[in-house]
Amino acid sequence: MEAAEAEVRLLLQEARESIEAARSYRRELQQRLRGLHQAREQIKDSATLTRDVLEQHFSDLKGTLKKLLDERLMSLLQEVDVIEQESIKPLDECQKLIEHGVSTADDLLREGESAVDGDVGQQNEKLCNFTKKALHIQLDSLPEVPSLVDVPCLSAQLDDCLLSILKNQIFRHGTVASRPPVQLEEFVEKPGGILVRWCKVDDDFIPQDYRLQYRKSTASHFEDVYVGPETEFIVLHIDPNVDYQFRVCARGDGRQEWSPWSVPQIGRTTLVPHEWTAGLEGYSLSSRRNIALRNDSQSCGVLYSKAPTYFCGQTLTFRQTVGQPDRRDSLGVCVEQRNGDDSLQRDKAVCISTNGAVFVNGKEMTNQLPAVTSGSTVTFDMEVVQLGPCSNEGGNFKLRVTISSNNREVVFDWVLDQCCGSLYFGCSFSYPGWKVLVF
């Protein structure tokens, strides 16, 4: 009896395992079917897009060629008109001269015939007048008429080899490729932006430059956002929680034409953009309020972010154009906004001065970074290292801070008396000319 029950249990276990294997097999098949469907859609969508691009390109090309041919035809016709007018003008003048001579000869003939056939009493006087007039007209002087070999004979010289050249060029114009040599690899959310990374997937392809394009999911046309040798780029001015489509292509070493586009992919950011606070007298802001310019105002103070939008785990980046430095200048982050200070070199703040000095809670550290230069970037990275229990009443709270500038960095611990889920950023400059982009 026990052996039979054991056999039944064994059969049940095997059946359950077979059922689970069948489920797993079905899931795998369904996943592969979805992959096949996506592959089919990618082929069909890219083929449709390629047809549209080809039709539009050749339509534009035909329009341009027709326009160029019409312009060339008009130029040649105008040239014919000019030659015709310039060549016929002296002939017209000669014709007028001859016609005038014929008219004069007709008048002279009539007068001569009248003199010869007139009355005898008046004949001598008429004949005398006629003879004088005939001598005055110089009947032996005839105008020169050009021979046919001396006048232009217009003709069109058309080289039939143009059609052959165009035919060969047209038959070689354009290609259809199915495998782009570069593909998008990763999207990293940034405040008001997306860090896009791509990679080369064709080992035989040697890239010289990359070209990144993007568009809103609702837009019809892509636009260039980066062209250069790097394999990543931060696309700024991205609206949060909105889908954007990206694609990338490359140009081979020593080539002029671009490769086929990568498979378009969707990227988005959920992080609101960093913005400076508007209204501080000493600073002028860009329309998006992510660039601050220290103006000529004598007013001095710290320009803070509009909100505490910097979170631990992110990278905060400042890129600046330099002016005259001062030891009280500062770029950094802080726990809270505080009016009345002229620098972030104070408690509850970490910052770097434009001369490279690093300050933690108002105290200068021994380690120092290079001085801030025009176009360089200063980055802040932080991670939480909690020392003690954190509560609403406060507690020991430590952040590990990394500040980088000009390929050097300093790392230190920043101890606070309260939990900080987000931080403000700020800057202060004593002299005009400083401009700071934050992202």
Coordinates of N, CA and C in Angstrom, one line a residue, residues 186-417:
E186 N 22.3 53.2 -24.3 CA 21.8 53.5 -23.0 C 21.3 54.9 -22.9
F187 N 20.2 55.0 -22.0 CA 19.7 56.4 -21.7 C 19.8 56.5 -20.2
V188 N 20.3 57.6 -19.8 CA 20.5 57.9 -18.3 C 19.7 59.2 -18.0
E189 N 18.8 59.2 -17.1 CA 18.0 60.4 -16.8 C 18.9 61.4 -16.1
K190 N 18.7 62.7 -16.5 CA 19.3 63.8 -15.9 C 18.2 64.9 -15.7
P191 N 18.4 65.8 -14.8 CA 17.5 66.8 -14.5 C 17.3 67.7 -15.8
G192 N 16.1 67.6 -16.4 CA 15.8 68.3 -17.6 C 16.6 67.9 -18.8
G193 N 17.1 66.6 -18.8 CA 17.9 66.2 -19.9 C 18.1 64.6 -19.8
I194 N 18.7 64.1 -20.9 CA 19.0 62.7 -21.0 C 20.4 62.5 -21.5
L195 N 21.2 61.7 -20.8 CA 22.5 61.3 -21.2 C 22.3 60.1 -22.2
V196 N 22.7 60.3 -23.5 CA 22.5 59.2 -24.5 C 23.9 58.6 -24.8
R197 N 24.0 57.3 -24.7 CA 25.2 56.6 -25.1 C 24.9 55.7 -26.3
W198 N 25.9 55.5 -27.1 CA 25.8 54.6 -28.3 C 27.1 53.9 -28.4
C199 N 27.1 52.8 -29.3 CA 28.3 52.0 -29.4 C 28.4 51.5 -30.9
K200 N 29.6 51.2 -31.3 CA 29.8 50.6 -32.6 C 29.5 49.1 -32.6
V201 N 28.8 48.6 -33.6 CA 28.4 47.2 -33.6 C 29.0 46.5 -34.8
D202 N 29.7 47.3 -35.7 CA 30.3 46.7 -36.8 C 31.8 46.8 -36.6
D203 N 32.5 45.7 -36.4 CA 33.9 45.7 -36.1 C 34.8 46.2 -37.2
D204 N 34.3 46.0 -38.5 CA 35.0 46.5 -39.6 C 34.9 48.0 -39.9
F205 N 34.0 48.6 -39.2 CA 33.7 50.0 -39.5 C 34.6 50.9 -38.6
I206 N 35.3 51.9 -39.2 CA 36.1 52.8 -38.4 C 35.5 54.2 -38.4
P207 N 34.9 54.6 -37.3 CA 34.1 55.9 -37.3 C 35.1 57.1 -37.2
Q208 N 34.6 58.1 -37.8 CA 35.3 59.4 -37.7 C 34.5 60.4 -36.9
D209 N 33.2 60.4 -37.1 CA 32.3 61.3 -36.4 C 30.9 60.5 -36.2
Y210 N 30.2 61.0 -35.2 CA 28.9 60.4 -35.0 C 27.9 61.6 -35.1
R211 N 26.6 61.2 -35.4 CA 25.6 62.3 -35.6 C 24.3 61.8 -34.8
L212 N 24.0 62.5 -33.8 CA 22.8 62.1 -33.0 C 21.6 63.1 -33.3
Q213 N 20.5 62.5 -33.5 CA 19.3 63.3 -33.7 C 18.2 62.9 -32.7
Y214 N 17.2 63.8 -32.5 CA 16.1 63.5 -31.6 C 14.9 64.3 -32.0
R215 N 13.7 63.8 -31.5 CA 12.5 64.5 -31.8 C 11.5 64.1 -30.7
K216 N 10.5 65.0 -30.4 CA 9.4 64.6 -29.5 C 8.6 63.6 -30.2
S217 N 8.0 62.7 -29.5 CA 7.2 61.6 -30.1 C 6.0 62.2 -30.9
T218 N 5.6 63.4 -30.7 CA 4.5 64.0 -31.4 C 5.0 64.8 -32.6
A219 N 6.4 65.0 -32.8 CA 6.9 65.7 -33.9 C 7.1 64.8 -35.1
S220 N 7.2 65.5 -36.3 CA 7.3 64.7 -37.5 C 8.8 64.6 -38.0
H221 N 9.6 65.5 -37.6 CA 11.0 65.6 -38.1 C 12.0 65.5 -37.0
F222 N 13.1 64.8 -37.3 CA 14.2 64.7 -36.4 C 15.1 66.0 -36.6
E223 N 15.8 66.3 -35.5 CA 16.8 67.5 -35.6 C 18.1 67.1 -35.0
D224 N 19.2 67.6 -35.6 CA 20.5 67.3 -35.1 C 20.7 67.9 -33.7
V225 N 21.3 67.1 -32.8 CA 21.6 67.6 -31.5 C 23.1 67.5 -31.1
Y226 N 23.8 66.6 -31.9 CA 25.2 66.5 -31.6 C 25.9 65.9 -32.9
V227 N 27.1 66.4 -33.3 CA 27.9 65.9 -34.3 C 29.3 66.0 -33.8
G228 N 30.0 64.8 -33.7 CA 31.4 64.8 -33.1 C 31.9 63.4 -32.9
P229 N 33.1 63.3 -32.3 CA 33.7 62.0 -32.2 C 33.3 61.2 -30.9
E230 N 32.6 61.9 -29.9 CA 32.3 61.2 -28.7 C 31.2 60.2 -28.9
T231 N 31.1 59.2 -27.9 CA 30.1 58.2 -28.0 C 29.0 58.4 -26.9
E232 N 28.9 59.6 -26.4 CA 27.8 59.9 -25.5 C 27.6 61.4 -25.5
F233 N 26.4 61.8 -25.2 CA 26.1 63.3 -25.2 C 24.9 63.5 -24.3
I234 N 24.9 64.6 -23.5 CA 23.8 65.0 -22.6 C 22.9 65.9 -23.5
V235 N 21.7 65.5 -23.7 CA 20.7 66.3 -24.5 C 19.9 67.1 -23.4
L236 N 20.0 68.4 -23.5 CA 19.4 69.2 -22.5 C 18.0 69.8 -23.1
H237 N 17.4 70.6 -22.3 CA 16.1 71.2 -22.6 C 15.0 70.1 -23.0
I238 N 15.0 69.0 -22.2 CA 14.1 67.9 -22.3 C 13.0 68.1 -21.3
D239 N 11.7 68.1 -21.8 CA 10.6 68.2 -20.9 C 10.4 66.9 -20.1
P240 N 10.2 67.0 -18.8 CA 10.0 65.8 -18.0 C 8.7 65.0 -18.4
N241 N 8.8 63.7 -18.3 CA 7.7 62.8 -18.5 C 7.1 62.9 -19.9
V242 N 8.0 63.2 -20.8 CA 7.6 63.2 -22.3 C 8.5 62.3 -23.0
D243 N 8.0 61.5 -23.9 CA 8.8 60.6 -24.7 C 9.5 61.3 -25.8
Y244 N 10.8 61.0 -26.0 CA 11.6 61.5 -27.1 C 12.2 60.3 -27.9
Q245 N 12.2 60.5 -29.2 CA 12.8 59.4 -30.0 C 14.2 59.8 -30.4
F246 N 15.2 58.9 -30.3 CA 16.6 59.2 -30.7 C 17.0 58.2 -31.7
R247 N 18.0 58.7 -32.5 CA 18.7 57.8 -33.5 C 20.1 58.4 -33.7
V248 N 21.0 57.5 -34.2 CA 22.4 57.9 -34.3 C 22.9 57.2 -35.6
C249 N 23.8 57.9 -36.2 CA 24.6 57.3 -37.4 C 26.0 57.7 -37.3
A250 N 26.8 57.3 -38.2 CA 28.3 57.6 -38.1 C 28.8 57.8 -39.5
R251 N 30.0 58.5 -39.6 CA 30.7 58.7 -40.8 C 32.0 58.0 -40.7
G252 N 32.3 57.2 -41.8 CA 33.5 56.4 -41.7 C 34.7 57.3 -41.9
D253 N 35.9 56.8 -41.5 CA 37.1 57.5 -41.6 C 37.4 57.9 -43.0
G254 N 37.6 59.2 -43.3 CA 37.9 59.7 -44.6 C 36.7 59.8 -45.6
R255 N 35.5 59.5 -45.1 CA 34.3 59.5 -45.9 C 33.5 60.8 -45.7
Q256 N 32.6 61.2 -46.7 CA 31.8 62.3 -46.5 C 30.3 61.9 -46.2
E257 N 29.9 60.7 -46.7 CA 28.5 60.3 -46.5 C 28.3 59.7 -45.1
W258 N 27.1 59.8 -44.6 CA 26.8 59.2 -43.3 C 26.2 57.8 -43.5
S259 N 26.4 57.0 -42.5 CA 25.9 55.6 -42.5 C 24.4 55.6 -42.3
P260 N 23.8 54.4 -42.5 CA 22.3 54.3 -42.1 C 22.1 54.6 -40.7
W261 N 20.8 55.1 -40.4 CA 20.5 55.4 -39.0 C 20.3 54.1 -38.2
S262 N 20.6 54.3 -36.9 CA 20.3 53.2 -36.0 C 18.8 53.0 -35.8
V263 N 18.4 51.9 -35.1 CA 17.0 51.7 -34.8 C 16.6 52.8 -33.9
P264 N 15.5 53.6 -34.2 CA 15.1 54.6 -33.2 C 14.6 54.0 -31.9
Q265 N 15.0 54.7 -30.8 CA 14.6 54.2 -29.5 C 14.0 55.4 -28.7
I266 N 13.2 55.0 -27.7 CA 12.5 56.0 -26.9 C 13.2 56.3 -25.6
G267 N 13.4 57.5 -25.3 CA 14.0 57.9 -24.0 C 13.2 59.0 -23.3
R268 N 13.2 59.1 -22.0 CA 12.5 60.1 -21.3 C 13.2 60.3 -19.9
T269 N 12.9 61.5 -19.3 CA 13.4 61.8 -18.0 C 12.2 62.2 -17.1
T270 N 12.3 61.7 -15.9 CA 11.2 62.1 -14.9 C 11.7 63.2 -14.0
L271 N 13.0 63.7 -14.2 CA 13.6 64.7 -13.3 C 13.4 66.1 -13.9
V272 N 12.9 67.0 -13.0 CA 12.6 68.3 -13.4 C 14.0 69.0 -13.7
P273 N 14.1 70.0 -14.5 CA 15.3 70.7 -14.8 C 15.8 71.5 -13.6
H274 N 17.1 71.7 -13.5 CA 17.7 72.6 -12.6 C 17.5 74.0 -13.0
E275 N 17.1 74.9 -12.1 CA 16.8 76.3 -12.5 C 17.4 77.2 -11.4
W276 N 17.9 78.4 -11.8 CA 18.4 79.4 -10.8 C 17.1 80.2 -10.4
T277 N 17.2 80.8 -9.2 CA 16.1 81.7 -8.7 C 16.2 83.0 -9.4
A278 N 15.1 83.4 -10.0 CA 15.1 84.7 -10.7 C 14.9 85.9 -9.7
G279 N 15.3 87.1 -10.1 CA 15.1 88.3 -9.3 C 16.2 88.8 -8.5
L280 N 17.4 88.0 -8.4 CA 18.5 88.5 -7.6 C 19.2 89.6 -8.4
E281 N 19.4 90.8 -7.8 CA 19.9 91.9 -8.6 C 21.2 91.7 -9.3
G282 N 22.1 91.0 -8.7 CA 23.5 90.8 -9.3 C 23.6 89.9 -10.4
Y283 N 22.5 89.2 -10.8 CA 22.5 88.1 -11.8 C 21.4 88.2 -12.9
S284 N 21.8 87.9 -14.1 CA 20.8 87.9 -15.2 C 20.7 86.4 -15.6
L285 N 19.5 85.9 -15.9 CA 19.3 84.5 -16.2 C 18.8 84.4 -17.7
S286 N 19.1 83.2 -18.2 CA 18.6 82.8 -19.6 C 17.1 82.6 -19.5
S287 N 16.5 82.4 -20.7 CA 15.1 82.2 -20.8 C 14.7 80.9 -20.0
R288 N 15.5 79.9 -20.1 CA 15.2 78.6 -19.4 C 15.7 78.6 -17.9
R289 N 16.4 79.7 -17.5 CA 16.9 79.9 -16.2 C 17.9 78.8 -15.7
N290 N 18.5 78.2 -16.7 CA 19.6 77.3 -16.3 C 21.0 77.9 -16.5
I291 N 21.0 79.1 -17.0 CA 22.3 79.8 -17.2 C 22.2 81.2 -16.4
A292 N 23.2 81.4 -15.5 CA 23.2 82.6 -14.8 C 24.5 83.5 -15.2
L293 N 24.3 84.8 -15.4 CA 25.4 85.6 -15.7 C 25.5 86.7 -14.7
R294 N 26.7 86.8 -14.1 CA 27.0 87.9 -13.1 C 27.1 89.2 -13.9
N295 N 26.2 90.1 -13.6 CA 26.2 91.4 -14.3 C 27.0 92.4 -13.6
D296 N 26.9 93.7 -14.1 CA 27.7 94.8 -13.6 C 27.2 95.4 -12.3
S297 N 26.1 94.9 -11.8 CA 25.5 95.4 -10.6 C 26.5 95.3 -9.4
Q298 N 26.5 96.3 -8.5 CA 27.4 96.3 -7.4 C 26.8 95.4 -6.3
S299 N 25.6 95.0 -6.4 CA 24.9 94.1 -5.4 C 25.7 92.8 -5.4
C300 N 25.8 92.2 -4.2 CA 26.6 91.0 -4.0 C 25.7 90.0 -3.1
G301 N 25.8 88.8 -3.4 CA 25.1 87.8 -2.7 C 25.2 86.4 -3.3
V302 N 24.5 85.4 -2.7 CA 24.5 84.1 -3.2 C 23.3 83.9 -4.1
L303 N 23.5 83.4 -5.3 CA 22.3 83.0 -6.2 C 22.0 81.5 -5.9
Y304 N 20.8 81.2 -5.5 CA 20.5 79.8 -5.2 C 19.6 79.2 -6.3
S305 N 19.4 77.9 -6.2 CA 18.5 77.2 -7.1 C 17.1 77.6 -6.7
K306 N 16.2 77.4 -7.7 CA 14.8 77.7 -7.5 C 14.2 76.8 -6.4
A307 N 14.6 75.5 -6.4 CA 14.1 74.5 -5.5 C 15.3 73.5 -5.2
P308 N 15.1 72.7 -4.2 CA 16.1 71.7 -3.8 C 16.0 70.5 -4.8
T309 N 16.5 70.7 -6.0 CA 16.3 69.7 -7.1 C 17.5 68.7 -7.2
Y310 N 18.6 68.9 -6.4 CA 19.7 68.0 -6.4 C 19.5 66.9 -5.4
F311 N 19.6 65.6 -5.9 CA 19.4 64.4 -5.1 C 20.7 63.6 -5.0
C312 N 20.9 63.0 -3.9 CA 22.1 62.1 -3.8 C 22.0 61.0 -4.8
G313 N 23.1 60.6 -5.4 CA 23.1 59.6 -6.4 C 23.2 60.2 -7.8
Q314 N 22.9 61.5 -7.9 CA 23.0 62.2 -9.2 C 24.3 62.9 -9.3
T315 N 24.6 63.3 -10.5 CA 25.8 64.2 -10.7 C 25.3 65.6 -11.1
L316 N 25.8 66.5 -10.3 CA 25.5 67.9 -10.5 C 26.7 68.6 -11.3
T317 N 26.4 69.2 -12.4 CA 27.5 69.7 -13.2 C 27.3 71.2 -13.4
F318 N 28.4 72.0 -13.2 CA 28.5 73.4 -13.6 C 29.5 73.6 -14.7
R319 N 29.1 74.3 -15.7 CA 30.1 74.7 -16.8 C 30.1 76.2 -16.9
Q320 N 31.2 76.8 -16.9 CA 31.3 78.3 -16.7 C 32.2 79.0 -17.7
T321 N 31.9 80.3 -17.9 CA 32.8 81.2 -18.6 C 33.4 82.1 -17.5
V322 N 34.7 82.3 -17.5 CA 35.3 82.9 -16.3 C 35.4 84.4 -16.5
G323 N 35.4 85.0 -15.3 CA 35.7 86.5 -15.2 C 36.8 86.7 -14.2
Q324 N 36.9 87.8 -13.6 CA 38.0 88.1 -12.6 C 37.7 87.3 -11.4
P325 N 38.6 86.4 -10.9 CA 38.4 85.6 -9.7 C 38.5 86.4 -8.4
D326 N 37.9 85.8 -7.3 CA 38.0 86.4 -6.0 C 38.0 85.3 -5.0
R327 N 38.7 85.4 -3.9 CA 38.7 84.3 -2.9 C 37.4 83.9 -2.3
R328 N 36.4 84.9 -2.4 CA 35.1 84.6 -1.8 C 34.1 84.0 -2.8
D329 N 34.6 83.8 -4.1 CA 33.7 83.1 -5.1 C 33.4 81.7 -4.6
S330 N 32.2 81.2 -5.1 CA 31.9 79.8 -4.7 C 30.9 79.2 -5.7
L331 N 31.0 77.9 -5.8 CA 30.1 77.0 -6.6 C 29.9 75.8 -5.7
G332 N 28.6 75.5 -5.4 CA 28.4 74.3 -4.6 C 27.0 74.0 -4.2
V333 N 26.8 73.2 -3.2 CA 25.4 72.8 -2.7 C 25.3 73.1 -1.2
C334 N 24.1 73.2 -0.8 CA 23.8 73.6 0.6 C 22.5 73.0 1.0
V335 N 22.3 72.9 2.3 CA 21.0 72.3 2.9 C 19.9 73.3 2.7
E336 N 20.1 74.6 2.8 CA 19.0 75.5 2.8 C 19.5 76.9 2.2
Q337 N 18.5 77.6 1.7 CA 18.8 79.0 1.2 C 18.9 79.9 2.4
R338 N 19.8 80.8 2.4 CA 20.0 81.7 3.5 C 20.4 83.1 3.0
N339 N 19.5 84.1 3.2 CA 19.7 85.4 2.7 C 20.8 86.1 3.6
G340 N 21.5 87.0 3.0 CA 22.4 87.8 3.7 C 23.9 87.4 3.6
D341 N 24.1 86.1 3.1 CA 25.5 85.6 2.9 C 26.0 86.1 1.6
D342 N 27.3 86.3 1.5 CA 27.9 86.7 0.2 C 28.7 85.5 -0.4
S343 N 28.6 84.3 0.2 CA 29.4 83.2 -0.3 C 28.8 81.9 0.3
L344 N 29.0 80.8 -0.4 CA 28.7 79.5 0.2 C 29.8 78.9 1.1
Q345 N 30.8 79.7 1.4 CA 31.8 79.3 2.3 C 31.3 79.5 3.7
R346 N 30.3 78.7 4.1 CA 29.6 78.8 5.4 C 29.2 77.4 5.9
D347 N 28.5 77.3 7.0 CA 28.1 76.1 7.5 C 26.9 75.5 6.7
K348 N 26.7 74.2 6.7 CA 25.6 73.5 6.0 C 25.8 73.7 4.5
A349 N 27.0 73.8 4.0 CA 27.3 74.0 2.6 C 28.7 73.4 2.3
V350 N 28.8 72.9 1.1 CA 30.1 72.5 0.5 C 30.3 73.2 -0.8
C351 N 31.5 73.7 -1.1 CA 31.7 74.4 -2.3 C 33.1 74.4 -2.7
I352 N 33.4 74.9 -3.9 CA 34.7 75.1 -4.5 C 34.8 76.6 -4.8
S353 N 35.9 77.2 -4.5 CA 36.2 78.6 -4.9 C 36.8 78.6 -6.3
T354 N 36.7 79.7 -7.0 CA 37.2 79.8 -8.4 C 38.7 79.6 -8.4
N355 N 39.4 79.7 -7.3 CA 40.9 79.4 -7.3 C 41.2 77.9 -7.0
G356 N 40.1 77.1 -6.8 CA 40.3 75.7 -6.6 C 40.2 75.3 -5.1
A357 N 40.1 76.2 -4.2 CA 40.0 75.8 -2.8 C 38.6 75.2 -2.5
V358 N 38.6 74.1 -1.6 CA 37.4 73.4 -1.3 C 37.0 73.7 0.2
F359 N 35.7 74.1 0.4 CA 35.3 74.4 1.7 C 34.1 73.5 2.1
V360 N 34.2 73.0 3.4 CA 33.2 72.2 4.0 C 32.7 72.8 5.3
N361 N 31.4 73.2 5.3 CA 30.9 73.9 6.4 C 31.7 75.1 6.8
G362 N 32.2 75.8 5.8 CA 32.9 77.1 6.0 C 34.4 76.9 6.3
K363 N 34.9 75.7 6.4 CA 36.3 75.4 6.7 C 37.0 75.0 5.4
E364 N 38.2 75.6 5.1 CA 38.9 75.2 4.0 C 39.7 73.9 4.2
M365 N 39.6 73.0 3.2 CA 40.3 71.7 3.3 C 41.7 71.9 2.8
T366 N 42.5 70.9 3.2 CA 43.9 70.9 2.8 C 44.0 70.6 1.3
N367 N 43.3 69.6 0.9 CA 43.3 69.3 -0.6 C 42.7 70.4 -1.4
Q368 N 43.3 70.6 -2.5 CA 42.8 71.7 -3.4 C 42.7 71.3 -4.8
L369 N 41.8 71.8 -5.6 CA 41.6 71.4 -7.0 C 42.2 72.5 -7.8
P370 N 42.4 72.3 -9.1 CA 42.9 73.3 -10.0 C 41.9 74.5 -10.1
A371 N 42.4 75.7 -10.4 CA 41.5 76.8 -10.6 C 40.5 76.6 -11.7
V372 N 39.3 77.2 -11.5 CA 38.3 77.0 -12.5 C 38.7 77.8 -13.8
T373 N 38.6 77.1 -14.9 CA 38.9 77.8 -16.2 C 37.7 77.9 -17.1
S374 N 37.8 78.7 -18.1 CA 36.6 78.9 -19.0 C 36.3 77.7 -19.8
G375 N 35.1 77.2 -19.8 CA 34.7 76.1 -20.5 C 34.8 74.8 -19.8
S376 N 35.5 74.8 -18.6 CA 35.7 73.6 -17.9 C 34.4 73.2 -17.1
T377 N 34.4 72.0 -16.6 CA 33.2 71.6 -15.8 C 33.6 71.3 -14.4
V378 N 32.7 71.6 -13.4 CA 32.9 71.2 -12.0 C 31.7 70.3 -11.7
T379 N 32.0 69.1 -11.2 CA 30.9 68.2 -10.9 C 30.9 67.9 -9.4
F380 N 29.6 67.6 -8.9 CA 29.4 67.2 -7.5 C 28.7 65.9 -7.5
D381 N 29.2 64.8 -6.9 CA 28.6 63.6 -6.7 C 28.5 63.2 -5.2
M382 N 27.3 62.8 -4.8 CA 27.1 62.5 -3.3 C 26.4 61.2 -3.1
E383 N 26.8 60.5 -2.1 CA 26.1 59.3 -1.7 C 26.0 59.3 -0.2
V384 N 24.9 58.7 0.3 CA 24.6 58.7 1.7 C 25.4 57.7 2.5
V385 N 26.0 58.1 3.6 CA 26.6 57.2 4.6 C 26.1 57.7 5.9
Q386 N 25.1 57.0 6.4 CA 24.4 57.4 7.6 C 25.1 56.8 8.9
L387 N 25.4 57.7 9.8 CA 26.1 57.3 11.1 C 25.1 56.8 12.1
G388 N 24.0 57.4 12.3 CA 23.1 57.1 13.4 C 21.7 57.1 12.9
P389 N 20.7 56.8 13.8 CA 19.3 56.8 13.4 C 18.9 58.2 12.9
C390 N 18.1 58.2 11.9 CA 17.6 59.4 11.3 C 16.1 59.6 11.6
S391 N 15.7 60.7 12.2 CA 14.3 60.9 12.5 C 14.0 62.3 12.2
N392 N 12.7 62.7 12.4 CA 12.2 64.0 12.1 C 12.9 65.0 13.0
E393 N 13.4 64.5 14.2 CA 14.1 65.4 15.1 C 15.5 65.6 14.8
G394 N 16.0 64.9 13.7 CA 17.4 65.0 13.3 C 18.2 63.9 13.8
G395 N 19.5 63.9 13.5 CA 20.4 62.8 13.9 C 21.7 62.9 13.1
N396 N 22.6 62.0 13.4 CA 23.8 62.1 12.7 C 23.6 61.6 11.2
F397 N 24.1 62.4 10.3 CA 23.8 62.1 8.9 C 25.1 62.5 8.1
K398 N 25.6 61.6 7.3 CA 26.8 61.8 6.6 C 26.7 61.5 5.1
L399 N 27.2 62.5 4.3 CA 27.2 62.3 2.9 C 28.7 62.2 2.4
R400 N 28.9 61.3 1.6 CA 30.3 61.2 0.9 C 30.2 62.0 -0.3
V401 N 31.1 63.0 -0.4 CA 31.0 64.0 -1.5 C 32.3 63.9 -2.3
T402 N 32.1 63.9 -3.7 CA 33.2 63.9 -4.6 C 33.0 65.1 -5.5
I403 N 34.1 66.0 -5.5 CA 34.1 67.2 -6.3 C 35.2 67.0 -7.4
S404 N 34.8 67.1 -8.6 CA 35.8 67.0 -9.7 C 35.9 68.3 -10.5
S405 N 37.2 68.6 -10.9 CA 37.4 69.7 -11.7 C 38.8 69.5 -12.5
N406 N 38.7 69.7 -13.8 CA 39.9 69.7 -14.6 C 40.7 68.4 -14.4
N407 N 40.0 67.2 -14.4 CA 40.6 65.9 -14.4 C 41.2 65.6 -13.0
R408 N 40.8 66.3 -12.0 CA 41.2 66.0 -10.6 C 40.0 66.0 -9.7
E409 N 40.1 65.3 -8.6 CA 38.9 65.2 -7.7 C 39.4 65.1 -6.3
V410 N 38.5 65.6 -5.4 CA 38.7 65.4 -3.9 C 37.4 64.7 -3.4
V411 N 37.7 63.8 -2.4 CA 36.6 63.0 -1.8 C 36.6 63.3 -0.3
F412 N 35.5 63.5 0.3 CA 35.4 63.8 1.8 C 34.0 63.5 2.3
D413 N 33.9 63.4 3.6 CA 32.6 63.1 4.2 C 32.1 64.4 4.8
W414 N 30.8 64.7 4.5 CA 30.1 65.9 5.0 C 29.1 65.5 6.0
V415 N 29.4 65.8 7.3 CA 28.5 65.4 8.4 C 27.5 66.5 8.6
L416 N 26.2 66.1 8.7 CA 25.1 67.0 8.9 C 24.3 66.6 10.1
D417 N 23.5 67.5 10.7 CA 22.8 67.2 11.9 C 21.3 66.8 11.5

